[in-house]
Structures are given as structure tokens and as C-alpha cells.
Tab-separated table of C-alpha atoms in Angstrom:
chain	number	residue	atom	x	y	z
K	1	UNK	CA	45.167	-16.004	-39.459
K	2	UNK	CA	44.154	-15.449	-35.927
K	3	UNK	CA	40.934	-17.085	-35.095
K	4	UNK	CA	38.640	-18.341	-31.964
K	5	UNK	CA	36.146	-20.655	-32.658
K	6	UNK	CA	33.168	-21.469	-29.824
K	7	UNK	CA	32.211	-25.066	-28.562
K	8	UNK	CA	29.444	-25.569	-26.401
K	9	UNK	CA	26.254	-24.001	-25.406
K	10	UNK	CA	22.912	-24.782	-25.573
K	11	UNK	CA	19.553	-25.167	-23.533
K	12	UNK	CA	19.715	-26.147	-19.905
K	13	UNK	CA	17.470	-25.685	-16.666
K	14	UNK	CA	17.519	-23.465	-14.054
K	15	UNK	CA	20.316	-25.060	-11.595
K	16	UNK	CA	22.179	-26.921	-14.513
K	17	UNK	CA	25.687	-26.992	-15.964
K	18	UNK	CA	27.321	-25.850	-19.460
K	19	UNK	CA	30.698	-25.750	-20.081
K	20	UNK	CA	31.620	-23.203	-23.207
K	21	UNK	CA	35.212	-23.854	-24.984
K	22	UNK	CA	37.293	-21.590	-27.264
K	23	UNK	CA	40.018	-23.094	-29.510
K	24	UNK	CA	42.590	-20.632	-30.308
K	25	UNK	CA	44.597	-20.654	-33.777
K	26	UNK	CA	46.943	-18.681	-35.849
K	27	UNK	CA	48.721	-17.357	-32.261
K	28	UNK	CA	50.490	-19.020	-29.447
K	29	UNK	CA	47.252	-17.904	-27.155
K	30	UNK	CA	49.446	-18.765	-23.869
K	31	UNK	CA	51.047	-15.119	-24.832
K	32	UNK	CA	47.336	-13.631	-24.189
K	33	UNK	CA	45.356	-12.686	-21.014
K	34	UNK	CA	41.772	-14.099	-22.276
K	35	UNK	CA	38.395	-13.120	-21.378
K	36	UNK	CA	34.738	-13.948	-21.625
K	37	UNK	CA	31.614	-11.324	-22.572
K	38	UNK	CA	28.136	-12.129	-22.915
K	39	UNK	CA	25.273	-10.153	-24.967
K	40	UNK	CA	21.936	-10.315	-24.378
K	41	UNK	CA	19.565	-8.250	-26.568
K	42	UNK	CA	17.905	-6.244	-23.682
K	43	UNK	CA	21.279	-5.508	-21.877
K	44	UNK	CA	24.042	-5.066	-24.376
K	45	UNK	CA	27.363	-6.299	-23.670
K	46	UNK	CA	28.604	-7.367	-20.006
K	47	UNK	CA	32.456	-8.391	-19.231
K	48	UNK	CA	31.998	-11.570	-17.514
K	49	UNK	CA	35.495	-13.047	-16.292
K	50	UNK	CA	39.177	-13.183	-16.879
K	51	UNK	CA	41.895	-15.184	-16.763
K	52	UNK	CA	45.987	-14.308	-17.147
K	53	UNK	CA	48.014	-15.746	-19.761
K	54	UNK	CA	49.310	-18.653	-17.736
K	55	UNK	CA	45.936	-19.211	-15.880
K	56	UNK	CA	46.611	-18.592	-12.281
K	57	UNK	CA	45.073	-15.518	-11.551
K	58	UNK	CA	41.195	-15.556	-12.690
K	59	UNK	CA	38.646	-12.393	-12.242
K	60	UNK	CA	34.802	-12.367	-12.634
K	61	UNK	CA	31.599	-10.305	-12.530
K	62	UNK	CA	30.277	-10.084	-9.252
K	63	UNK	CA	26.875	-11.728	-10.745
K	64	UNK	CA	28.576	-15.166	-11.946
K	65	UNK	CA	31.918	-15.495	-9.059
K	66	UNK	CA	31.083	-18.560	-7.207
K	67	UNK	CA	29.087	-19.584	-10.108
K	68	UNK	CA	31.111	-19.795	-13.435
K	69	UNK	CA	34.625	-20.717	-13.370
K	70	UNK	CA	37.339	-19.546	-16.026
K	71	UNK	CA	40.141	-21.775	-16.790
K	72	UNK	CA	42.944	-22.539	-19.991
K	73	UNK	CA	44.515	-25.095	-21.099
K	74	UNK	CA	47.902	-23.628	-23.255
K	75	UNK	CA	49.245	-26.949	-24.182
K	76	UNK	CA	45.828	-26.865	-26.602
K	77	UNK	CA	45.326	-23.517	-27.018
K	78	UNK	CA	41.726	-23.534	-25.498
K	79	UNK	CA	39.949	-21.321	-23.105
K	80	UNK	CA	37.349	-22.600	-21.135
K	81	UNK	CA	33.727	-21.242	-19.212
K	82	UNK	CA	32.556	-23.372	-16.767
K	83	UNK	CA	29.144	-22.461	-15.634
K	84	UNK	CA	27.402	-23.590	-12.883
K	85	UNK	CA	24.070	-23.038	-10.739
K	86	UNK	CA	22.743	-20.887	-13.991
K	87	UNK	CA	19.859	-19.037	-13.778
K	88	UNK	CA	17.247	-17.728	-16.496
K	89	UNK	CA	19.165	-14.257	-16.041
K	90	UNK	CA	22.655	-15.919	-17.542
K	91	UNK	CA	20.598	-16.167	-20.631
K	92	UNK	CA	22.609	-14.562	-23.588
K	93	UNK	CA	25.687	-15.013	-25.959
K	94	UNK	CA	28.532	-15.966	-24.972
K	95	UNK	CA	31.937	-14.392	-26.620
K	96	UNK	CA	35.418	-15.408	-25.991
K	97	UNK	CA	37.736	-12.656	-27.000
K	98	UNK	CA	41.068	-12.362	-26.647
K	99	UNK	CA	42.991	-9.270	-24.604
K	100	UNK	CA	45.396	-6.771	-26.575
K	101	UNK	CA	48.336	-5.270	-24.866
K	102	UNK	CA	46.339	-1.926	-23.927
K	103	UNK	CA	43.198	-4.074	-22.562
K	104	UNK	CA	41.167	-3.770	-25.310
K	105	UNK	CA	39.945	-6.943	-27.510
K	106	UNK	CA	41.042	-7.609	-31.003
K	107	UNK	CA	39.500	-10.682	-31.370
K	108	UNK	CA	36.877	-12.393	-30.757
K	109	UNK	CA	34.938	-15.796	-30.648
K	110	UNK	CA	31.903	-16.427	-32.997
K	111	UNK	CA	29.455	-16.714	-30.011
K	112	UNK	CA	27.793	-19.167	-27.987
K	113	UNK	CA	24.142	-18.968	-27.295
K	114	UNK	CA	23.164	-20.307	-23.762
K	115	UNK	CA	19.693	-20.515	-23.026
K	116	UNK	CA	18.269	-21.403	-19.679
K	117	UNK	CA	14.919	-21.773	-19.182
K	118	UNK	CA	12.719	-24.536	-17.488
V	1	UNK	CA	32.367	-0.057	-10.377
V	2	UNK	CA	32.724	2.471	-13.185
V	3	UNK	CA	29.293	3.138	-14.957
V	4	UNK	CA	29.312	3.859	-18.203
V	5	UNK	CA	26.531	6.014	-19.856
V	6	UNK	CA	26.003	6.544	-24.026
V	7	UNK	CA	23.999	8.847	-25.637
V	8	UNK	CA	21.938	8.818	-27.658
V	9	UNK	CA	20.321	5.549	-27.512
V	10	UNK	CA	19.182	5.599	-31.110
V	11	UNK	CA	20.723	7.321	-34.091
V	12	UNK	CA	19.146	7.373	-37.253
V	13	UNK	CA	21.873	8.198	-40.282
V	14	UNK	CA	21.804	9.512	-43.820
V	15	UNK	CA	24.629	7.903	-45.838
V	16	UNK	CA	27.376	10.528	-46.393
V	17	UNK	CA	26.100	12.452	-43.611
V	18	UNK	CA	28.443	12.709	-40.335
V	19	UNK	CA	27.277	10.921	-37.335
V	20	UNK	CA	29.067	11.442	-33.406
V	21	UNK	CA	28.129	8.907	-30.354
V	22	UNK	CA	29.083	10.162	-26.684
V	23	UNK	CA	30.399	8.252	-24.301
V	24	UNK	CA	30.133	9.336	-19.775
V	25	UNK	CA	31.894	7.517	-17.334
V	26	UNK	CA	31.415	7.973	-13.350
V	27	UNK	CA	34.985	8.288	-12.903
V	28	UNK	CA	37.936	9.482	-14.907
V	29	UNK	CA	39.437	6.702	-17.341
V	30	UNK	CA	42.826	8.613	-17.550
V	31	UNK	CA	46.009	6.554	-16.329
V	32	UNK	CA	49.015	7.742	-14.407
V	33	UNK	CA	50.671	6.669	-18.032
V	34	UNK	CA	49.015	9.501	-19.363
V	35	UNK	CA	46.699	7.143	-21.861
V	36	UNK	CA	42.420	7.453	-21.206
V	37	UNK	CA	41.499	3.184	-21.343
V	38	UNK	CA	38.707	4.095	-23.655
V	39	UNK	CA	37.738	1.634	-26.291
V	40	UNK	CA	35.162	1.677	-28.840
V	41	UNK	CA	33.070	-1.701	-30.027
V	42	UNK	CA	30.434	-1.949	-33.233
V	43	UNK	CA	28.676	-5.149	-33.262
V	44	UNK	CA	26.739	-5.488	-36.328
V	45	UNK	CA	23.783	-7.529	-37.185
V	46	UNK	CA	24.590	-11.042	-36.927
V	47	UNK	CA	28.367	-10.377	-35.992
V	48	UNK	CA	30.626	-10.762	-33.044
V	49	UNK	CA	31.568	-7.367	-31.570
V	50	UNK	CA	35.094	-6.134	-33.623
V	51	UNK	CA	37.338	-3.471	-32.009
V	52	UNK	CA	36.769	0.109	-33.568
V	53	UNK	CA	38.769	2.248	-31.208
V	54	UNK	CA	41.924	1.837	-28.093
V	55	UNK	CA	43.363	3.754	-26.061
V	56	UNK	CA	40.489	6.821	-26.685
V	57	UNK	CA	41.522	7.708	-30.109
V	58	UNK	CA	43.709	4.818	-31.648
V	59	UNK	CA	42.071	2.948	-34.716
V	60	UNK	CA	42.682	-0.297	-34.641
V	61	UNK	CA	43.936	-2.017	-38.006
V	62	UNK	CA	41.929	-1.990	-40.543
V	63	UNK	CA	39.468	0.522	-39.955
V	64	UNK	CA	38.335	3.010	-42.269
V	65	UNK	CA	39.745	6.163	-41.259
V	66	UNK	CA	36.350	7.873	-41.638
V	67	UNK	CA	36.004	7.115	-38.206
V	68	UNK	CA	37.642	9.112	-35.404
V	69	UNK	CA	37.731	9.210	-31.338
V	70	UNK	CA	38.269	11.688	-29.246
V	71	UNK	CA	38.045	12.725	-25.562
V	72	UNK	CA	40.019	12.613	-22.058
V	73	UNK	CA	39.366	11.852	-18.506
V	74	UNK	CA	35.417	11.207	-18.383
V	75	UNK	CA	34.346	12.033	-21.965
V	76	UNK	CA	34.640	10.735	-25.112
V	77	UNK	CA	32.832	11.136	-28.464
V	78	UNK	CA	33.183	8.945	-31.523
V	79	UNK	CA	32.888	10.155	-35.005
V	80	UNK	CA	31.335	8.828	-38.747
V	81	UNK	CA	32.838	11.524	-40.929
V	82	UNK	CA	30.115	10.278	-43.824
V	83	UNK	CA	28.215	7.616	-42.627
V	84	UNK	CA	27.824	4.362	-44.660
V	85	UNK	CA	25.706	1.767	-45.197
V	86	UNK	CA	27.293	-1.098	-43.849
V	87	UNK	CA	28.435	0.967	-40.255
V	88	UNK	CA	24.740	0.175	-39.036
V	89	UNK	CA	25.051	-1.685	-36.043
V	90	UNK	CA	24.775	-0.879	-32.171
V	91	UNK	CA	28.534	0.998	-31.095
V	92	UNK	CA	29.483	0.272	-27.355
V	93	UNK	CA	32.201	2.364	-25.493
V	94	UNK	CA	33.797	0.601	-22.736
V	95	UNK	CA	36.373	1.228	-19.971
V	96	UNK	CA	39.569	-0.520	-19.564
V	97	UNK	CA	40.962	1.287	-16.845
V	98	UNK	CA	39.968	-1.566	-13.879
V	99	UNK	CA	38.072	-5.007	-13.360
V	100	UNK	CA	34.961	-4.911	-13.487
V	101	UNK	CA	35.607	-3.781	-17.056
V	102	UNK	CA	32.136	-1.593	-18.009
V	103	UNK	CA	30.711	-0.901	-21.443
V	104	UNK	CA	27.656	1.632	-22.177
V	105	UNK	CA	24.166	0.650	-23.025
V	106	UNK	CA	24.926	0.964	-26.850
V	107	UNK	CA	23.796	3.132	-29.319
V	108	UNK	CA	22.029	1.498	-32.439
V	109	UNK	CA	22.645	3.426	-35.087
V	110	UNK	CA	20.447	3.158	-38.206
V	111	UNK	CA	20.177	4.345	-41.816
């Protein structure tokens, strides 16, 4: 069974740090270009970054690059979210989710909840 | 960046009535491959998002086949044949066809 399961989150200050993981199972995720989403209730659902399936080439939103950083980690199956410098605007869920062959996602992490706020 | 635009924002249901959401984008979705990069995303209450639709009109596995896509180039409808109960939730289409990857405001639809 294919599953992602979250690590991470939580409330930090204007300026602070998080780091959200993603633990892959049930697939050999190294085979998969992985991505991050976020939802917040007011905004819907926003693609956030991406990285390829051996982690050299990363892509972001123009609203987190030079903020967040995406990285992997194949030799234990976990996808990373660095996020840095976050602001009360970054507020929302946080989804790993994992890219099909025709760029669309098949599966996806339970969610992380990031909250900043002072 | 491709914008995305749904309609209508709200969509109240009657179960076993049929139900369509459309979906604009700024720019044509259609590949030289000859394939629109059109998903289709419901995220119900208290759920992760789950894949509906790829590819414009593909179902992916497991879902009903009450529901059906449609559409080419900049728009795309999605279909409830007979709406029920549990397909509340808010429906996002989103475009696949370059980074920034874009999805529409949502449409919540509601018994």
C-alpha cells in the first residue's frame, strides 16, 4: 500500500524556521518527481515547490523561492520542506503529494498544519 | 503564469440529481502530444485532496464512473451524473501543462 505520512509543523513566529518531512512507503519514491501544496481555507490550494526524482533539479512558487527549500533523501524514502523567514501569509496546510507520470498527483500526504503568528 | 478560473463558486446538489463544474484557463492547456494537462481534485471535509480526473477526461482508479470530464484547449467541465451524498466537498481543476502549476478557486459543492 502506497502511503505518505507528514512530520513536522506547528506554531512559529514571524521570521522563524519549520522543517516539514514526508516518509514514503509501499513504493521505491526515488522513481517519483515529488511535490509540496499548501491549503489555506480562504485561498484554496497553491502548488508550492518541486523537486525531480533524484533531487537535483528543485522548482518553487515565486512567493516562497529564497525562502523554503525542497530537498529528498532516497536512501530513506523521505521528502523534505524546509521553510525559512515565514511569514503570517505561509499560514496553511501543508501536503506532500507525490507526481504521476502525466503530472497529476495520485497521492498524497495527510497534511501538516503550519501556523505562524506572533 | 496560467490563471485558472472555476465557476460557480458554490453549488448546492440534490442527491441523484446531475451536477457540472467549469473550469477557464488564460491560456490553452493542450500539448504538442495532443493530451490537454487538465486534472481534476475533490478535497472533502477533513481529507487530503485525492485525484478525480488526468489528462482532461481520464478517471483515475477507483473512481466511480458517475463522474466524467470533458473539454480541450482552455475549457473543461466536470460532471456528477447523480450526485451523492458523500461527493460534497470543494472540486479544484488545475493545470499541468508548466511550473507554476495553477489550480482554480474551488467550487464547494453542497447537498
Amino acid at each position: 500500500e502506497v502511503r505518505l505520512v507528514q512530520s513536522g509543523g506547528g506554531l512559529v513566529r514571524p521570521g522563524g524556521s519549520l522543517r516539514l518531512s514526508c516518509t514514503a512507503s509501499g513504493f521505491t519514491s526515488g522513481n517519483f518527481v515529488m511535490h509540496w501544496v499548501r491549503h489555506t481555507p480562504g485561498r484554496g490550494l497553491m502548488w508550492v515547490s518541486r523537486v525531480s526524482s533524484d533531487g537535483t533539479t528543485t522548482s518553487y512558487a515565486d512567493s516562497v523561492r529564497g525562502r523554503f527549500t525542497i530537498s529528498r533523501d532516497n536512501a530513506k524514502n523521505t521528502l523534505f520542506l524546509q521553510m525559512d523567514s515565514l511569514r503570517v501569509e505561509d499560514t496553511a496546510v501543508y501536503y506532500c503529494t507525490r507526481e504521476n507520470g502525466d503530472v497529476d498527483f495520485d497521492y498524497w500526504g495527510q497534511g501538516s498544519l503550519v501556523t505562524v503568528s506572533s | 503564469d496560467i490563471v485558472m478560473t472555476q465557476s460557480p463558486l458554490s453549488l448546492p446538489v440534490t442527491p441523484g440529481e446531475p451536477a457540472s463544474i467549469s473550469c477557464r484557463s488564460s491560456q490553452s492547456l493542450l500539448h504538442g502530444n495532443g493530451y490537454n494537462y487538465l486534472d481534476w481534485y475533490v478535497q472533502k471535509p477533513g481529507q487530503s485532496p485525492q485525484l478525480l480526473i488526468y489528462l482532461s477526461s481520464n478517471r483515475a482508479p477507483g473512481v466511480p464512473d458517475r463522474f466524467s470530464a470533458s473539454g480541450s484547449g482552455t475549457d473543461f467541465t466536470l460532471k456528477i451524473s447523480k450526485v451523492e451524498a458523500e461527493d460534497v466537498g470543494i472540486y479544484y481543476c488545475m493545470q499541468a501543462l508548466q511550473l507554476p502549476l495553477t489550480f482554480g478557486g474551488g467550487t464547494k459543492v453542497e447537498i
